[in-house]
Amino acid sequence: LGPWVTGVFLAVFAVFIIVTLTHYYNWPVDRDMSLYASAANELIHGEKLYSSVWDVKPPAIWMTFMLAQMVVGYNSGMILFLSCVISLTLLVGFYLVGRDSGYGSWAGILAAGMWALIAGDVRFHLCEPFPEHFMNAAILFSIWVFLKRSDGSIKSAIVIGLLWFIASMYKHSIVLAMAAFGLCYLLMAAYQKRLKLALKDLLVIAGVGCVGWLCVFGYFTMTGRFTIFYQTMFTWAMDRFSSPIDNVWIKSSPQWMYLPFERLKFYIYPMLFAIGGIVAGCSHKKQQVWWLLAFYMLFAHIASTSHRTSYAHYYYYWIPPLLLGTACALVAIGRASFYGARVFGIGLALVLMASLFIPQMPFYGKDFDELYSKGIYDVYKEERRLGYDLYSLMNENDRLFLWGKDM
């Protein structure tokens, strides 16, 4: 594909993403979004993270929402703004990784196109800027750098280390999954007789991450908040959410293995297709990308199960390997030697894309009140109405303080 054709595809996908996300502008948001937005507003007005504004996540998500508020103000627009920015960033990431996977521009176009179709999926809350989206973007671009690098490039390893450090600054529990990814990379390098290079890469990547976290510890030490930072990030988190290793061990047992399929039930066909592609592709001549996708799935499993709870957004880590695996498999089928392979591949791609988008269509034809007229979603309506009522009663400089988990 030429650059103009690729540009047209990506432009159409970008417009589609923005239009679908804009549809949800006036919908109630998840309580996590309310927490991030309100906490960012307090931080901008002088409050201190982990001292007067408290949560168990590292600083990156708060900084992200602070930047959004500086751009668009403290309103619902900051949620839409962040959703559009991260969704478009992921769009580019999917295209670049797919293109440089060894299956060419069509793999990138297919992966980006599938992401465009689900980026506004309200059923899975993909339309909201959860931390996992930003972490996925960092991991995706790190894989792209790895695919593009030349052997022995320390600069590339440093960039990958920075991207992984950024991901860990959104949720530090991801470090366990990163360690597993690194171990898999070592095993693949040993098989390819490149163990020495892989060890050097991992030392550089880990070193960059350690330096980054030491700088964070240093900042909180200099501001006199190291104790509260450490207790929040590690002591309290371990007591409240259990050990990530224990959580992964428990949720890797047979009785828990249904969870990824249950959480990702809206994308079950691409999921099965990607798993089949990875199983078949690991013995293919372009096996490196398939092994990377297999490692990415292991990473997704560990990252999504390292928490004691199992909220839907913990399973966002599965989205990149599923879409990329599906895209590469579709291109491989289209290039197969049997008669009609290209037509079959195109038809299969259209069917899979239709399975992603058609079930979402009812959500784009109605607003929130029409779709959720009763049931558990009544609480969202009541919260929105309460917000408007409180706003009408408060003066410009009044502040409302809430104590508790539900904001």
Short mmCIF file of C-alpha atoms in Angstrom, two decimals:
data_model
loop_
_atom_site.label_atom_id
_atom_site.label_comp_id
_atom_site.label_asym_id
_atom_site.label_seq_id
_atom_site.Cartn_x
_atom_site.Cartn_y
_atom_site.Cartn_z
CA LEU A 1 0.00 0.00 0.00
CA GLY A 2 1.23 3.49 -0.82
CA PRO A 3 1.46 6.22 1.83
CA TRP A 4 -1.57 8.07 0.42
CA VAL A 5 -3.80 5.01 0.55
CA THR A 6 -2.61 4.21 4.08
CA GLY A 7 -3.18 7.82 5.11
CA VAL A 8 -6.75 7.73 3.79
CA PHE A 9 -7.50 4.52 5.70
CA LEU A 10 -6.10 5.90 8.95
CA ALA A 11 -7.87 9.25 8.49
CA VAL A 12 -11.21 7.49 7.99
CA PHE A 13 -10.57 5.34 11.06
CA ALA A 14 -9.64 8.42 13.10
CA VAL A 15 -12.80 10.29 12.11
CA PHE A 16 -14.88 7.20 12.90
CA ILE A 17 -13.32 6.94 16.37
CA ILE A 18 -13.95 10.61 17.16
CA VAL A 19 -17.57 10.40 15.99
CA THR A 20 -18.32 7.28 18.02
CA LEU A 21 -16.67 8.65 21.15
CA THR A 22 -18.48 11.98 20.84
CA HIS A 23 -21.80 10.11 21.00
CA TYR A 24 -21.10 9.35 24.68
CA TYR A 25 -20.21 12.91 25.66
CA ASN A 26 -23.28 13.40 27.87
CA TRP A 27 -23.41 9.86 29.23
CA PRO A 28 -22.61 9.23 32.93
CA VAL A 29 -19.02 8.10 33.37
CA ASP A 30 -17.53 5.34 35.46
CA ARG A 31 -16.77 6.34 39.04
CA ASP A 32 -13.03 5.95 38.35
CA MET A 33 -13.27 8.78 35.82
CA SER A 34 -14.99 10.98 38.40
CA LEU A 35 -12.25 10.19 40.90
CA TYR A 36 -9.42 10.97 38.46
CA ALA A 37 -11.03 14.20 37.29
CA SER A 38 -11.94 15.54 40.74
CA ALA A 39 -8.57 14.55 42.23
CA ALA A 40 -6.71 16.20 39.34
CA ASN A 41 -8.70 19.38 39.95
CA GLU A 42 -7.65 19.37 43.62
CA LEU A 43 -4.02 18.79 42.70
CA ILE A 44 -4.08 21.71 40.28
CA HIS A 45 -5.41 23.88 43.11
CA GLY A 46 -2.56 23.03 45.46
CA GLU A 47 -3.47 19.79 47.21
CA LYS A 48 -0.78 17.11 47.61
CA LEU A 49 -0.95 13.63 46.13
CA TYR A 50 -1.13 10.83 48.74
CA SER A 51 -1.32 13.41 51.55
CA SER A 52 -4.56 15.32 51.01
CA VAL A 53 -5.58 13.56 47.77
CA TRP A 54 -5.29 9.82 48.20
CA ASP A 55 -5.45 6.73 46.01
CA VAL A 56 -3.35 3.60 45.46
CA LYS A 57 -2.23 4.34 41.89
CA PRO A 58 1.16 5.81 40.93
CA PRO A 59 1.33 9.45 39.77
CA ALA A 60 0.91 9.03 35.97
CA ILE A 61 -2.90 8.87 35.79
CA TRP A 62 -3.24 11.98 37.95
CA MET A 63 -0.72 13.86 35.82
CA THR A 64 -2.61 12.78 32.68
CA PHE A 65 -5.91 14.15 33.95
CA MET A 66 -4.21 17.33 35.16
CA LEU A 67 -2.85 17.92 31.65
CA ALA A 68 -6.30 17.30 30.17
CA GLN A 69 -7.86 19.84 32.54
CA MET A 70 -5.22 22.42 31.61
CA VAL A 71 -6.17 21.95 27.94
CA VAL A 72 -9.98 21.76 28.03
CA GLY A 73 -10.93 22.77 31.57
CA TYR A 74 -12.62 20.98 34.45
CA ASN A 75 -15.69 19.58 32.72
CA SER A 76 -16.98 16.53 30.86
CA GLY A 77 -14.88 17.57 27.89
CA MET A 78 -11.71 16.39 29.60
CA ILE A 79 -12.99 12.80 29.57
CA LEU A 80 -13.85 12.99 25.87
CA PHE A 81 -10.54 14.71 25.12
CA LEU A 82 -8.50 11.99 26.81
CA SER A 83 -10.59 9.23 25.21
CA CYS A 84 -9.95 10.67 21.75
CA VAL A 85 -6.23 11.25 22.37
CA ILE A 86 -5.50 7.77 23.69
CA SER A 87 -7.76 6.02 21.16
CA LEU A 88 -6.01 7.78 18.27
CA THR A 89 -2.62 7.00 19.80
CA LEU A 90 -3.58 3.33 19.99
CA LEU A 91 -4.81 3.51 16.39
CA VAL A 92 -1.33 4.54 15.26
CA GLY A 93 0.28 1.94 17.51
CA PHE A 94 -1.84 -0.88 16.09
CA TYR A 95 -0.99 0.16 12.55
CA LEU A 96 2.77 0.43 13.16
CA VAL A 97 3.09 -2.90 14.96
CA GLY A 98 0.90 -4.66 12.38
CA ARG A 99 2.83 -3.13 9.47
CA ASP A 100 6.24 -4.10 10.84
CA SER A 101 5.16 -7.54 12.04
CA GLY A 102 6.33 -9.10 8.78
CA TYR A 103 2.82 -9.19 7.29
CA GLY A 104 2.93 -5.73 5.74
CA SER A 105 0.65 -2.71 5.63
CA TRP A 106 -2.55 -4.74 5.35
CA ALA A 107 -1.92 -6.29 8.77
CA GLY A 108 -1.53 -2.79 10.18
CA ILE A 109 -4.66 -1.55 8.42
CA LEU A 110 -6.71 -4.52 9.65
CA ALA A 111 -5.51 -4.17 13.26
CA ALA A 112 -6.14 -0.41 13.22
CA GLY A 113 -9.54 -0.91 11.57
CA MET A 114 -10.66 -3.43 14.17
CA TRP A 115 -9.56 -1.08 16.94
CA ALA A 116 -11.53 1.77 15.32
CA LEU A 117 -14.64 -0.44 15.38
CA ILE A 118 -14.40 -1.18 19.11
CA ALA A 119 -12.78 1.99 20.48
CA GLY A 120 -16.23 3.37 21.30
CA ASP A 121 -17.66 0.12 22.66
CA VAL A 122 -19.64 1.21 25.73
CA ARG A 123 -20.46 -2.39 26.67
CA PHE A 124 -16.83 -2.95 27.66
CA HIS A 125 -16.29 0.72 28.67
CA LEU A 126 -13.57 1.05 26.02
CA CYS A 127 -14.89 4.55 25.34
CA GLU A 128 -13.47 5.83 28.66
CA PRO A 129 -9.79 6.67 29.34
CA PHE A 130 -8.89 3.99 31.88
CA PRO A 131 -5.20 3.66 32.84
CA GLU A 132 -5.00 0.36 30.96
CA HIS A 133 -5.42 2.23 27.66
CA PHE A 134 -2.33 4.34 28.33
CA MET A 135 -0.40 1.28 29.46
CA ASN A 136 -1.42 -0.58 26.30
CA ALA A 137 -0.16 2.33 24.21
CA ALA A 138 3.25 2.27 25.93
CA ILE A 139 3.59 -1.52 25.52
CA LEU A 140 2.46 -1.38 21.87
CA PHE A 141 5.02 1.25 20.95
CA SER A 142 7.74 -0.64 22.82
CA ILE A 143 6.98 -3.72 20.70
CA TRP A 144 7.13 -1.58 17.56
CA VAL A 145 10.55 -0.24 18.60
CA PHE A 146 11.68 -3.84 19.19
CA LEU A 147 10.48 -4.92 15.73
CA LYS A 148 12.26 -1.97 14.09
CA ARG A 149 15.53 -2.15 16.01
CA SER A 150 18.82 -3.40 14.72
CA ASP A 151 20.66 -5.98 16.82
CA GLY A 152 22.74 -4.45 19.57
CA SER A 153 21.05 -1.03 19.54
CA ILE A 154 21.29 0.28 23.10
CA LYS A 155 19.24 3.35 22.13
CA SER A 156 16.30 1.13 21.27
CA ALA A 157 16.61 -0.71 24.58
CA ILE A 158 16.62 2.64 26.41
CA VAL A 159 13.47 3.76 24.57
CA ILE A 160 11.77 0.45 25.41
CA GLY A 161 12.82 0.87 29.05
CA LEU A 162 11.33 4.38 29.13
CA LEU A 163 8.05 3.15 27.64
CA TRP A 164 7.82 0.29 30.15
CA PHE A 165 8.62 2.70 32.98
CA ILE A 166 5.79 4.97 31.80
CA ALA A 167 3.43 1.99 31.77
CA SER A 168 4.43 1.05 35.32
CA MET A 169 3.75 4.63 36.45
CA TYR A 170 0.07 4.10 35.66
CA LYS A 171 -0.15 0.84 37.62
CA HIS A 172 2.89 -0.62 39.31
CA SER A 173 1.29 -4.06 39.59
CA ILE A 174 2.17 -4.53 35.91
CA VAL A 175 5.83 -5.07 36.83
CA LEU A 176 5.15 -8.76 37.52
CA ALA A 177 3.75 -9.21 34.00
CA MET A 178 6.73 -7.31 32.57
CA ALA A 179 9.10 -9.68 34.34
CA ALA A 180 7.29 -12.67 32.79
CA PHE A 181 7.51 -11.02 29.34
CA GLY A 182 11.24 -10.50 29.85
CA LEU A 183 11.75 -14.13 30.90
CA CYS A 184 9.94 -15.33 27.77
CA TYR A 185 12.17 -13.07 25.67
CA LEU A 186 15.22 -14.68 27.27
CA LEU A 187 13.93 -18.16 26.44
CA MET A 188 13.27 -17.16 22.82
CA ALA A 189 16.73 -15.58 22.57
CA ALA A 190 18.36 -18.71 23.98
CA TYR A 191 16.57 -20.79 21.34
CA GLN A 192 17.79 -18.38 18.65
CA LYS A 193 21.32 -18.36 20.13
CA ARG A 194 21.12 -14.65 20.99
CA LEU A 195 21.11 -14.99 24.77
CA LYS A 196 23.97 -12.54 25.38
CA LEU A 197 22.21 -9.78 23.42
CA ALA A 198 18.92 -10.46 25.20
CA LEU A 199 20.58 -10.25 28.63
CA LYS A 200 22.10 -6.90 27.68
CA ASP A 201 18.72 -5.66 26.46
CA LEU A 202 16.95 -6.66 29.66
CA LEU A 203 19.65 -5.15 31.85
CA VAL A 204 19.29 -1.83 30.03
CA ILE A 205 15.46 -1.95 30.12
CA ALA A 206 15.38 -2.87 33.81
CA GLY A 207 18.04 -0.28 34.58
CA VAL A 208 16.01 2.50 32.96
CA GLY A 209 12.94 1.43 34.94
CA CYS A 210 14.89 1.34 38.21
CA VAL A 211 16.37 4.79 37.60
CA GLY A 212 12.90 6.13 36.82
CA TRP A 213 11.39 4.74 40.02
CA LEU A 214 14.38 5.95 42.06
CA CYS A 215 13.68 9.44 40.73
CA VAL A 216 10.05 9.10 41.84
CA PHE A 217 11.13 7.92 45.30
CA GLY A 218 13.60 10.80 45.42
CA TYR A 219 10.92 13.35 44.60
CA PHE A 220 8.64 12.18 47.38
CA THR A 221 11.58 12.03 49.78
CA MET A 222 12.57 15.63 49.02
CA THR A 223 8.97 16.80 49.50
CA GLY A 224 8.70 14.99 52.83
CA ARG A 225 6.10 12.48 51.63
CA PHE A 226 8.13 9.31 51.13
CA THR A 227 6.51 7.46 54.04
CA ILE A 228 2.92 8.10 52.92
CA PHE A 229 3.88 7.32 49.32
CA TYR A 230 5.53 4.00 50.23
CA GLN A 231 2.78 2.98 52.62
CA THR A 232 0.12 3.77 50.00
CA MET A 233 1.82 2.12 47.03
CA PHE A 234 3.08 -0.99 48.76
CA THR A 235 2.11 -1.56 52.40
CA TRP A 236 -1.57 -0.65 52.20
CA ALA A 237 -1.97 -2.02 48.67
CA MET A 238 -0.59 -5.43 49.70
CA ASP A 239 -2.87 -5.53 52.75
CA ARG A 240 -5.93 -4.44 50.80
CA PHE A 241 -5.46 -6.27 47.49
CA SER A 242 -3.24 -9.22 48.50
CA SER A 243 0.02 -10.19 46.82
CA PRO A 244 -0.03 -9.95 42.99
CA ILE A 245 1.83 -13.28 42.85
CA ASP A 246 -0.83 -14.94 45.00
CA ASN A 247 -3.61 -13.41 42.90
CA VAL A 248 -2.08 -14.65 39.64
CA TRP A 249 -1.52 -18.11 41.11
CA ILE A 250 -5.13 -18.39 42.30
CA LYS A 251 -6.64 -17.07 39.05
CA SER A 252 -4.46 -19.36 36.95
CA SER A 253 -6.16 -22.41 38.42
CA PRO A 254 -8.67 -24.30 36.21
CA GLN A 255 -11.77 -22.94 37.97
CA TRP A 256 -10.74 -19.37 37.11
CA MET A 257 -9.64 -19.89 33.50
CA TYR A 258 -13.08 -18.96 32.17
CA LEU A 259 -12.59 -15.33 33.20
CA PRO A 260 -10.83 -14.01 30.06
CA PHE A 261 -13.51 -15.57 27.86
CA GLU A 262 -16.28 -14.20 30.08
CA ARG A 263 -14.83 -10.68 30.24
CA LEU A 264 -13.97 -10.65 26.52
CA LYS A 265 -17.19 -12.31 25.38
CA PHE A 266 -17.96 -9.41 23.02
CA TYR A 267 -14.80 -10.26 21.07
CA ILE A 268 -14.90 -14.03 21.33
CA TYR A 269 -14.48 -14.68 17.57
CA PRO A 270 -11.31 -12.58 17.19
CA MET A 271 -10.08 -14.10 20.44
CA LEU A 272 -10.43 -17.66 19.18
CA PHE A 273 -9.06 -16.65 15.77
CA ALA A 274 -5.99 -14.97 17.31
CA ILE A 275 -5.27 -17.94 19.59
CA GLY A 276 -5.52 -20.29 16.61
CA GLY A 277 -3.22 -18.02 14.58
CA ILE A 278 -0.63 -17.93 17.34
CA VAL A 279 -0.67 -21.70 17.80
CA ALA A 280 -0.23 -22.22 14.04
CA GLY A 281 2.16 -19.31 13.54
CA CYS A 282 4.77 -20.26 16.15
CA SER A 283 6.16 -22.82 13.69
CA HIS A 284 5.94 -20.44 10.69
CA LYS A 285 8.98 -18.85 9.05
CA LYS A 286 7.85 -15.49 10.49
CA GLN A 287 7.64 -17.06 13.91
CA GLN A 288 9.18 -14.13 15.85
CA VAL A 289 6.02 -12.01 15.73
CA TRP A 290 3.89 -15.01 16.71
CA TRP A 291 6.10 -15.79 19.66
CA LEU A 292 5.90 -12.11 20.68
CA LEU A 293 2.10 -12.27 20.50
CA ALA A 294 2.13 -15.47 22.57
CA PHE A 295 4.30 -13.71 25.16
CA TYR A 296 1.94 -10.72 24.98
CA MET A 297 -0.99 -13.01 25.82
CA LEU A 298 0.89 -14.38 28.82
CA PHE A 299 1.64 -10.78 29.82
CA ALA A 300 -2.07 -9.93 29.46
CA HIS A 301 -3.08 -12.91 31.60
CA ILE A 302 -0.69 -11.99 34.42
CA ALA A 303 -1.47 -8.26 34.25
CA SER A 304 -5.23 -8.85 34.32
CA THR A 305 -5.14 -11.38 37.17
CA SER A 306 -2.62 -9.65 39.47
CA HIS A 307 -5.53 -7.83 41.16
CA ARG A 308 -7.75 -9.48 43.73
CA THR A 309 -10.85 -8.18 41.94
CA SER A 310 -11.75 -8.79 38.29
CA TYR A 311 -13.17 -5.57 36.85
CA ALA A 312 -13.71 -5.51 33.10
CA HIS A 313 -11.04 -2.87 32.41
CA TYR A 314 -8.36 -5.14 33.90
CA TYR A 315 -8.81 -7.26 30.78
CA TYR A 316 -8.02 -4.44 28.33
CA TYR A 317 -4.47 -5.84 28.18
CA TRP A 318 -5.84 -8.65 26.00
CA ILE A 319 -7.08 -6.30 23.26
CA PRO A 320 -3.71 -5.65 21.47
CA PRO A 321 -2.60 -9.30 21.08
CA LEU A 322 -6.11 -10.31 20.01
CA LEU A 323 -6.43 -7.66 17.31
CA LEU A 324 -2.84 -8.01 16.09
CA GLY A 325 -3.04 -11.81 16.08
CA THR A 326 -6.29 -11.69 14.13
CA ALA A 327 -4.89 -9.18 11.61
CA CYS A 328 -1.72 -11.18 10.96
CA ALA A 329 -3.70 -14.42 10.65
CA LEU A 330 -6.09 -12.85 8.13
CA VAL A 331 -3.19 -11.62 5.98
CA ALA A 332 -1.54 -15.05 6.20
CA ILE A 333 -4.77 -16.69 5.00
CA GLY A 334 -5.09 -14.19 2.15
CA ARG A 335 -1.55 -15.02 1.03
CA ALA A 336 -2.01 -18.79 1.24
CA SER A 337 -1.46 -20.92 -1.84
CA PHE A 338 -4.91 -22.53 -2.11
CA TYR A 339 -7.36 -21.40 -4.78
CA GLY A 340 -9.45 -18.37 -3.78
CA ALA A 341 -7.34 -17.64 -0.70
CA ARG A 342 -7.47 -13.87 -1.17
CA VAL A 343 -11.25 -13.76 -1.59
CA PHE A 344 -11.68 -16.08 1.39
CA GLY A 345 -9.39 -13.92 3.52
CA ILE A 346 -11.25 -10.73 2.59
CA GLY A 347 -14.61 -12.36 3.31
CA LEU A 348 -13.40 -13.66 6.64
CA ALA A 349 -12.08 -10.21 7.57
CA LEU A 350 -15.44 -8.59 6.76
CA VAL A 351 -17.31 -11.19 8.82
CA LEU A 352 -15.03 -10.68 11.84
CA MET A 353 -15.33 -6.90 11.60
CA ALA A 354 -19.10 -7.15 11.33
CA SER A 355 -19.13 -9.34 14.46
CA LEU A 356 -17.28 -6.56 16.29
CA PHE A 357 -19.46 -3.64 15.28
CA ILE A 358 -23.02 -4.81 14.54
CA PRO A 359 -23.79 -5.73 18.20
CA GLN A 360 -22.80 -2.17 19.18
CA MET A 361 -25.15 -0.43 16.74
CA PRO A 362 -28.17 -0.17 19.12
CA PHE A 363 -26.03 1.90 21.49
CA TYR A 364 -25.39 4.54 18.85
CA GLY A 365 -29.06 5.06 18.01
CA LYS A 366 -30.24 6.02 21.49
CA ASP A 367 -29.11 8.04 24.46
CA PHE A 368 -28.39 6.70 27.93
CA ASP A 369 -31.86 7.31 29.36
CA GLU A 370 -33.53 5.41 26.51
CA LEU A 371 -31.23 2.41 26.75
CA TYR A 372 -31.11 2.11 30.52
CA SER A 373 -34.58 2.94 31.73
CA LYS A 374 -34.43 0.72 34.81
CA GLY A 375 -32.26 -1.61 36.84
CA ILE A 376 -28.81 -1.09 38.34
CA TYR A 377 -28.07 1.79 35.96
CA ASP A 378 -30.62 3.96 37.76
CA VAL A 379 -27.83 4.88 40.16
CA TYR A 380 -25.98 6.64 37.30
CA LYS A 381 -29.04 8.78 36.59
CA GLU A 382 -29.44 9.61 40.27
CA GLU A 383 -25.77 10.55 40.59
CA ARG A 384 -26.00 12.84 37.57
CA ARG A 385 -29.17 14.48 38.88
CA LEU A 386 -27.56 14.90 42.32
CA GLY A 387 -24.56 16.55 40.69
CA TYR A 388 -26.74 19.09 38.90
CA ASP A 389 -28.71 19.79 42.09
CA LEU A 390 -25.57 20.31 44.16
CA TYR A 391 -24.08 22.55 41.50
CA SER A 392 -27.18 24.77 41.56
CA LEU A 393 -26.90 25.15 45.35
CA MET A 394 -23.19 25.95 45.51
CA ASN A 395 -21.51 29.30 45.06
CA GLU A 396 -18.55 29.76 42.74
CA ASN A 397 -15.89 29.32 45.44
CA ASP A 398 -17.66 26.59 47.43
CA ARG A 399 -16.04 23.16 47.67
CA LEU A 400 -17.74 19.87 48.44
CA PHE A 401 -15.71 17.26 50.32
CA LEU A 402 -16.63 13.57 50.07
CA TRP A 403 -15.42 10.77 52.30
CA GLY A 404 -15.79 7.21 51.09
CA LYS A 405 -15.19 5.01 48.10
CA ASP A 406 -18.14 6.14 45.95
CA MET A 407 -17.68 9.55 44.38
#
